[in-house]
Amino acid sequence: MPPPPTEPLRRAVGSLGVLDWIRIAVLVLGVVFVATGLLPADTARSSIGRIAPLLLFLFSVIILAELTKEAGVFDAIAQRMARAGRGNYVALFLLCVAFASLTTIFLNLDTTAVLLTPVMLALAARARIATLPLAMTTVWLANTASLLLPVSNLTNLLAADRVALETRAFAARMWAPQLAVLAVTMALLWVFYWRRSARGADAYDPPDPVPVRDRVLFSATAAACLLFIGAILAGVHTGIQLGLAATAAAAVAVAAFAVRDRSVLRPVLIPWQLMVFVTGLFLVVPTLERFGLDDVMRGLVGHDDGVAGAFRAAFSGAGLSNVLNNLPAYVAGESAVPASNKDQLLSLLVGTNAGPVITPWGSLATLLWFEWCRRWDVRVPMRRFVLSGTALAVAGCAAAVGTLLLTR
């Protein structure tokens, strides 16, 4: 007997987790605000129009990264990285930092959270390495390594029009703050999670190599990633251009799987959770702005483009990110920063990028990371997470903003 027509829907609803329901609730709340007139329709259209190119980028880059992972590229890199460390934790630490940083810089922080987290957790299991150091390296660098390029963080893309810097000019302005916050991140990762007493072992056993399942798919998806990275290095920086570049790269990967392994091309590849959440946020936040959030942020941020104003913007952005989320925190902060205050706006980016490491909901990447840890039964001590995250947020933002001001 065939299943009733409602059975697929029932199974789909039953598979939704707590985070999925939160994302749906945010979108529903936003739609209610529009339907009731709390958010005018024109404002809603303007807000959604602003993020439409970013949604195209997010849709494409996640599919590209998912297929790259399916082809075994990330696993191969992680295994070779662990073998290159030769059982030495210092070497492994440096390689993990480089891997997570480069993934965040070139493929977006959400890619690091969605795809690199399970790779690192699997690597920990295969090499019998303590899981928490690898997991914390992933989530911290997903946030703090997202300053260098516009593509590294959705907040950077949102700021593109106001910052008015091409990709190379943006990187030239942010490379020093990025190095500063990476240095702080590495130091605190070692102190809190990687030192001998925290990791619990003197050395690790390098995992045995796993053969590549399909070299054609491996090569095609790796080439697609290089195509996308090449587009970034060539100067692509706006939301529309990045969306098109990511779409072209994803199309290469999809075509390869369509020929070699069509079974992988399933609806589950579509990152609907991210798109629903981001869309909902950009309906909810403008509503909150109309009812006082703008005034609160103006009071916190101020109008000074000097040293005091830069630090106020950074720490206000970081604080609000950990209360709400970094996307609404940036949008609210941007409206409070005068258009001429470029250093203050860049400092706000520092706060909303590097600061959301204290609470599980500080950034979308952190939420996704916690979901993966839950699936892998990785225990994250919340007191330790919050305290170490507070140290990172304060020291990292201070170092990055100080460096930004010194190098202007």
Coordinates of C-alpha atoms in Angstrom, one line a residue:
M1 CA 0.0 0.0 0.0
P2 CA 1.4 3.4 -1.0
P3 CA 2.0 5.9 1.9
P4 CA -0.6 8.6 2.3
P5 CA 0.0 11.9 0.4
T6 CA 0.8 13.7 3.7
E7 CA 3.5 11.2 4.7
P8 CA 6.5 13.1 3.1
L9 CA 5.3 16.3 4.7
R10 CA 5.0 14.7 8.1
R11 CA 8.5 13.2 7.8
A12 CA 9.9 16.6 6.8
V13 CA 8.3 18.4 9.7
G14 CA 9.4 15.6 12.1
S15 CA 13.0 16.1 10.9
L16 CA 13.1 19.7 11.9
G17 CA 15.4 20.5 14.9
V18 CA 15.1 23.3 17.4
L19 CA 17.3 25.7 15.4
D20 CA 15.1 25.0 12.3
W21 CA 12.0 26.1 14.2
I22 CA 13.7 29.2 15.5
R23 CA 14.7 30.2 12.0
I24 CA 11.1 29.6 10.7
A25 CA 9.7 31.5 13.7
V26 CA 12.0 34.5 12.8
L27 CA 10.7 34.6 9.3
V28 CA 7.0 34.2 10.4
L29 CA 7.5 37.0 12.9
G30 CA 8.9 39.2 10.1
V31 CA 5.9 38.4 7.8
V32 CA 3.5 39.2 10.7
F33 CA 5.2 42.6 11.1
V34 CA 4.7 43.4 7.4
A35 CA 1.1 42.0 7.4
T36 CA 0.1 44.1 10.4
G37 CA 1.7 47.3 9.1
L38 CA 4.3 47.4 11.9
L39 CA 6.8 47.3 9.1
P40 CA 5.7 49.3 6.0
A41 CA 5.7 47.3 2.8
D42 CA 8.1 49.8 1.1
T43 CA 10.6 49.4 3.9
A44 CA 10.3 45.6 3.7
R45 CA 10.8 45.6 -0.1
S46 CA 13.9 47.8 0.3
S47 CA 15.3 45.6 3.0
I48 CA 14.8 42.4 1.1
G49 CA 16.1 44.0 -2.1
R50 CA 19.3 44.8 -0.3
I51 CA 20.0 41.2 0.7
A52 CA 18.8 39.6 -2.5
P53 CA 22.3 39.5 -4.1
L54 CA 23.7 38.2 -0.8
L55 CA 21.1 35.4 -0.7
L56 CA 22.2 34.4 -4.2
F57 CA 25.8 34.3 -3.0
L58 CA 24.9 32.3 0.2
F59 CA 22.8 29.8 -1.8
S60 CA 25.6 29.2 -4.3
V61 CA 28.6 29.2 -2.1
I62 CA 27.1 26.7 0.3
I63 CA 26.1 24.3 -2.5
L64 CA 29.7 24.7 -3.9
A65 CA 31.2 23.9 -0.5
E66 CA 28.8 21.0 0.1
L67 CA 29.7 19.4 -3.2
T68 CA 33.4 20.0 -2.6
K69 CA 33.0 18.2 0.8
E70 CA 31.1 15.3 -0.9
A71 CA 34.0 14.9 -3.4
G72 CA 36.4 14.5 -0.5
V73 CA 38.4 17.6 -1.0
F74 CA 38.1 18.9 2.6
D75 CA 38.7 15.4 4.1
A76 CA 41.8 15.0 2.0
I77 CA 43.2 18.4 3.1
A78 CA 42.4 17.6 6.8
Q79 CA 44.0 14.1 6.6
R80 CA 47.1 15.5 4.9
M81 CA 47.3 18.3 7.4
A82 CA 47.2 15.8 10.3
R83 CA 49.8 13.6 8.7
A84 CA 52.0 16.7 8.0
G85 CA 51.9 17.4 11.7
R86 CA 53.6 14.1 12.4
G87 CA 52.0 13.7 15.8
N88 CA 53.2 17.1 17.0
Y89 CA 50.5 19.2 18.5
V90 CA 52.2 22.5 17.9
A91 CA 52.5 21.7 14.2
L92 CA 48.9 20.5 14.1
F93 CA 47.7 23.6 15.8
L94 CA 49.4 25.9 13.3
L95 CA 48.0 23.8 10.4
C96 CA 44.5 23.9 11.8
V97 CA 44.6 27.6 12.3
A98 CA 45.8 28.1 8.7
F99 CA 43.1 25.7 7.3
A100 CA 40.2 27.3 9.2
S101 CA 41.4 30.9 8.5
L102 CA 41.8 30.3 4.7
T103 CA 38.4 28.6 4.5
T104 CA 36.8 31.6 6.3
I105 CA 38.6 34.2 4.3
F106 CA 37.8 32.8 0.9
L107 CA 34.7 30.7 1.3
N108 CA 32.8 32.7 4.1
L109 CA 32.5 32.0 7.8
D110 CA 29.3 30.0 7.4
T111 CA 31.1 27.6 5.1
T112 CA 33.6 27.1 7.8
A113 CA 30.9 26.4 10.4
V114 CA 28.8 24.2 8.1
L115 CA 31.4 22.1 6.4
L116 CA 34.8 22.4 8.2
T117 CA 33.3 21.6 11.6
P118 CA 32.3 18.0 10.7
V119 CA 35.6 17.5 8.9
M120 CA 37.5 18.5 12.0
L121 CA 35.3 16.4 14.3
A122 CA 35.8 13.4 12.1
L123 CA 39.6 14.0 12.0
A124 CA 39.6 14.1 15.8
A125 CA 37.9 10.7 16.0
R126 CA 40.2 9.1 13.4
A127 CA 43.4 10.4 14.9
R128 CA 42.2 10.0 18.5
I129 CA 42.7 13.7 19.1
A130 CA 40.9 15.6 21.8
T131 CA 37.8 17.0 20.1
L132 CA 37.3 20.3 21.9
P133 CA 40.5 22.0 20.7
L134 CA 39.7 21.3 17.1
A135 CA 36.1 22.3 17.5
M136 CA 36.9 25.6 19.2
T137 CA 39.6 26.4 16.6
T138 CA 36.9 26.1 14.0
V139 CA 34.2 28.3 15.6
W140 CA 36.6 31.0 16.8
L141 CA 38.3 31.4 13.5
A142 CA 35.0 31.2 11.6
N143 CA 34.3 34.6 13.3
T144 CA 37.7 36.2 13.9
A145 CA 39.2 35.3 10.5
S146 CA 36.3 37.1 8.6
L147 CA 37.8 40.6 8.4
L148 CA 40.1 40.5 5.4
L149 CA 37.8 40.3 2.4
P150 CA 34.2 41.4 1.6
V151 CA 33.3 37.7 0.9
S152 CA 34.5 36.5 4.3
N153 CA 31.4 37.7 6.1
L154 CA 27.9 38.8 5.1
T155 CA 28.3 41.9 7.3
N156 CA 31.2 42.9 5.0
L157 CA 29.0 42.5 2.0
L158 CA 26.3 44.6 3.6
A159 CA 28.9 47.3 4.3
A160 CA 30.2 47.3 0.7
D161 CA 28.3 50.4 -0.4
R162 CA 29.0 52.4 2.7
V163 CA 32.7 51.4 2.9
A164 CA 33.1 52.0 -0.9
L165 CA 36.3 50.0 -1.2
E166 CA 37.2 47.5 -3.9
T167 CA 38.3 44.0 -2.8
R168 CA 42.0 44.9 -2.9
A169 CA 41.5 48.2 -1.2
F170 CA 39.4 46.6 1.5
A171 CA 42.1 44.0 2.1
A172 CA 44.8 46.7 2.1
R173 CA 42.8 48.5 4.9
M174 CA 42.0 45.4 6.9
W175 CA 45.0 43.1 6.6
A176 CA 46.7 44.6 9.7
P177 CA 43.6 44.4 12.0
Q178 CA 43.0 40.8 10.6
L179 CA 46.6 39.8 11.6
A180 CA 46.1 41.4 15.0
V181 CA 42.9 39.6 15.9
L182 CA 44.4 36.3 14.5
A183 CA 47.4 36.6 16.8
V184 CA 45.1 37.2 19.8
T185 CA 42.9 34.2 18.7
M186 CA 45.9 31.9 18.4
A187 CA 47.2 32.9 21.8
L188 CA 43.9 32.4 23.6
L189 CA 43.2 29.1 21.7
W190 CA 46.5 27.8 23.0
V191 CA 46.0 29.0 26.6
F192 CA 42.4 27.8 26.9
Y193 CA 42.2 24.7 24.7
W194 CA 45.5 23.5 23.2
R195 CA 48.1 23.6 25.9
R196 CA 49.2 20.2 27.3
S197 CA 46.9 20.2 30.4
A198 CA 43.9 21.2 28.3
R199 CA 44.3 18.7 25.4
G200 CA 45.4 15.8 27.6
A201 CA 48.1 14.2 25.5
D202 CA 51.7 14.8 24.5
A203 CA 51.3 13.6 20.9
Y204 CA 48.8 12.1 18.5
D205 CA 48.8 9.3 16.0
P206 CA 48.5 10.6 12.4
P207 CA 45.5 9.0 10.7
D208 CA 45.9 6.5 7.8
P209 CA 45.2 8.0 4.4
V210 CA 41.8 7.5 2.9
P211 CA 41.7 7.1 -0.9
V212 CA 39.8 9.5 -3.1
R213 CA 36.5 8.0 -4.1
D214 CA 36.3 9.7 -7.6
R215 CA 39.2 11.7 -8.9
V216 CA 37.1 13.4 -11.6
L217 CA 34.7 14.8 -9.0
F218 CA 37.7 15.7 -6.7
S219 CA 39.4 17.6 -9.5
A220 CA 36.3 19.3 -10.8
T221 CA 35.1 20.6 -7.4
A222 CA 38.6 21.7 -6.4
A223 CA 38.9 23.6 -9.7
A224 CA 35.5 25.2 -9.1
C225 CA 36.7 26.4 -5.7
L226 CA 39.8 27.8 -7.3
L227 CA 37.7 29.5 -9.9
F228 CA 35.7 31.2 -7.2
I229 CA 38.8 32.2 -5.3
G230 CA 40.3 33.6 -8.5
A231 CA 37.2 35.7 -9.0
I232 CA 37.7 37.2 -5.6
L233 CA 41.3 37.9 -6.1
A234 CA 40.5 39.5 -9.5
G235 CA 38.6 42.2 -7.6
V236 CA 35.0 41.0 -7.4
H237 CA 33.5 42.6 -4.4
T238 CA 29.8 43.6 -4.7
G239 CA 27.0 41.3 -3.7
I240 CA 25.8 40.8 -7.2
Q241 CA 29.2 40.0 -8.7
L242 CA 30.0 37.7 -5.9
G243 CA 26.7 35.9 -6.3
L244 CA 27.4 35.4 -10.0
A245 CA 30.9 34.2 -9.4
A246 CA 29.7 31.7 -6.7
T247 CA 26.9 30.6 -9.0
A248 CA 29.3 30.0 -11.9
A249 CA 31.6 28.0 -9.6
A250 CA 28.7 26.0 -8.1
A251 CA 27.4 25.2 -11.7
V252 CA 30.8 23.6 -12.5
A253 CA 30.5 21.4 -9.4
V254 CA 26.8 20.6 -10.1
A255 CA 27.6 19.6 -13.7
A256 CA 30.4 17.3 -12.6
F257 CA 28.1 15.5 -10.1
A258 CA 25.3 15.4 -12.7
V259 CA 27.6 13.4 -14.9
R260 CA 29.4 11.3 -12.3
D261 CA 27.1 10.8 -9.3
R262 CA 23.6 12.3 -9.7
S263 CA 22.4 10.8 -6.5
V264 CA 24.2 13.5 -4.5
L265 CA 22.2 16.2 -6.1
R266 CA 19.3 16.2 -3.6
P267 CA 17.1 19.0 -2.2
V268 CA 19.0 18.7 1.1
L269 CA 21.8 20.6 -0.6
I270 CA 19.7 23.7 -0.7
P271 CA 20.6 25.9 2.4
W272 CA 17.0 26.8 3.1
Q273 CA 17.7 27.2 6.8
L274 CA 20.2 30.0 6.2
M275 CA 18.1 31.8 3.7
V276 CA 14.9 31.6 5.8
F277 CA 16.8 33.0 8.8
V278 CA 18.6 35.8 7.0
T279 CA 15.3 36.8 5.2
G280 CA 13.5 36.8 8.5
L281 CA 16.1 38.9 10.2
F282 CA 15.9 41.6 7.6
L283 CA 12.2 41.9 8.2
V284 CA 12.5 41.8 12.0
V285 CA 15.4 44.2 12.4
P286 CA 13.9 47.1 10.4
T287 CA 10.8 46.8 12.6
L288 CA 12.9 46.9 15.8
E289 CA 14.7 50.0 14.3
R290 CA 11.3 51.8 13.9
F291 CA 10.5 51.1 17.6
G292 CA 13.7 52.3 19.3
L293 CA 16.7 50.1 18.3
D294 CA 18.1 53.0 16.2
D295 CA 18.0 55.3 19.2
V296 CA 19.7 52.8 21.4
M297 CA 22.5 52.3 19.0
R298 CA 23.0 56.0 18.4
G299 CA 23.4 56.4 22.1
L300 CA 25.9 53.6 22.3
V301 CA 27.9 54.3 19.2
G302 CA 28.0 58.2 19.3
H303 CA 29.2 60.3 16.4
D304 CA 33.0 60.6 17.0
D305 CA 35.2 59.2 14.3
G306 CA 38.3 59.4 16.5
V307 CA 39.7 56.8 18.9
A308 CA 36.8 56.9 21.4
G309 CA 34.2 56.6 18.6
A310 CA 36.0 53.7 17.0
F311 CA 36.2 51.7 20.2
R312 CA 32.6 52.6 21.1
A313 CA 31.4 51.3 17.7
A314 CA 33.4 48.1 18.0
F315 CA 32.3 47.2 21.5
S316 CA 28.7 48.3 20.9
G317 CA 28.5 46.0 17.8
A318 CA 30.1 43.1 19.7
G319 CA 27.8 43.5 22.7
L320 CA 24.6 43.8 20.6
S321 CA 25.8 40.8 18.5
N322 CA 25.9 38.6 21.6
V323 CA 22.5 39.8 22.7
L324 CA 20.7 39.5 19.3
N325 CA 22.9 38.3 16.5
N326 CA 25.7 40.0 14.5
L327 CA 23.6 40.6 11.4
P328 CA 20.9 42.8 13.1
A329 CA 23.7 44.3 15.2
Y330 CA 25.6 45.5 12.1
V331 CA 22.4 46.8 10.4
A332 CA 21.4 48.7 13.6
G333 CA 24.9 50.0 14.1
E334 CA 25.3 51.1 10.5
S335 CA 22.3 53.4 10.7
A336 CA 23.8 55.0 13.8
V337 CA 27.2 55.7 12.2
P338 CA 27.5 59.0 10.2
A339 CA 28.2 58.4 6.5
S340 CA 31.5 60.2 6.7
N341 CA 32.9 58.2 9.6
K342 CA 34.7 55.4 7.7
D343 CA 37.0 54.3 10.5
Q344 CA 34.0 54.1 12.9
L345 CA 32.1 52.0 10.4
L346 CA 35.1 49.6 9.9
S347 CA 35.4 49.4 13.7
L348 CA 31.8 48.4 13.8
L349 CA 32.6 45.6 11.4
V350 CA 35.4 44.5 13.7
G351 CA 33.0 44.3 16.6
T352 CA 30.2 42.4 14.7
N353 CA 32.7 40.0 13.0
A354 CA 35.2 39.2 15.8
G355 CA 33.0 39.9 18.8
P356 CA 30.1 37.3 18.5
V357 CA 32.0 34.5 20.3
I358 CA 30.5 34.8 23.7
T359 CA 26.9 33.4 23.3
P360 CA 25.7 30.5 21.1
W361 CA 23.5 32.9 19.0
G362 CA 26.1 35.6 18.5
S363 CA 26.5 34.8 14.9
L364 CA 24.9 32.4 12.5
A365 CA 28.2 30.5 12.2
T366 CA 28.3 29.9 15.9
L367 CA 24.7 28.6 15.9
L368 CA 25.5 26.2 13.1
W369 CA 28.7 25.1 14.9
F370 CA 26.7 24.3 18.0
E371 CA 24.3 22.2 15.9
W372 CA 27.1 20.2 14.6
C373 CA 28.6 19.7 18.1
R374 CA 25.1 18.5 19.2
R375 CA 24.9 16.0 16.3
W376 CA 28.4 14.6 17.1
D377 CA 27.7 14.4 20.9
V378 CA 30.5 16.9 21.6
R379 CA 30.1 18.4 25.0
V380 CA 30.8 22.1 25.1
P381 CA 31.3 23.4 28.7
M382 CA 29.1 26.6 28.6
R383 CA 30.9 28.4 31.4
R384 CA 34.2 27.8 29.8
F385 CA 32.8 28.8 26.4
V386 CA 31.4 32.1 27.7
L387 CA 34.4 33.1 29.8
S388 CA 37.0 32.2 27.1
G389 CA 34.8 33.9 24.4
T390 CA 34.6 37.0 26.5
A391 CA 38.4 37.2 26.8
L392 CA 38.6 36.7 23.0
A393 CA 35.9 39.3 22.2
V394 CA 37.5 42.0 24.4
A395 CA 41.1 41.4 23.6
G396 CA 40.5 40.6 19.9
C397 CA 38.4 43.7 19.2
A398 CA 40.7 45.9 21.1
A399 CA 43.7 44.7 19.2
A400 CA 42.0 44.9 15.8
V401 CA 40.6 48.4 16.3
G402 CA 43.9 49.7 17.8
T403 CA 45.7 48.3 14.7
L404 CA 43.1 49.8 12.4
L405 CA 43.6 53.2 13.9
L406 CA 47.4 53.0 13.9
T407 CA 47.6 52.0 10.2
R408 CA 45.1 54.5 8.7

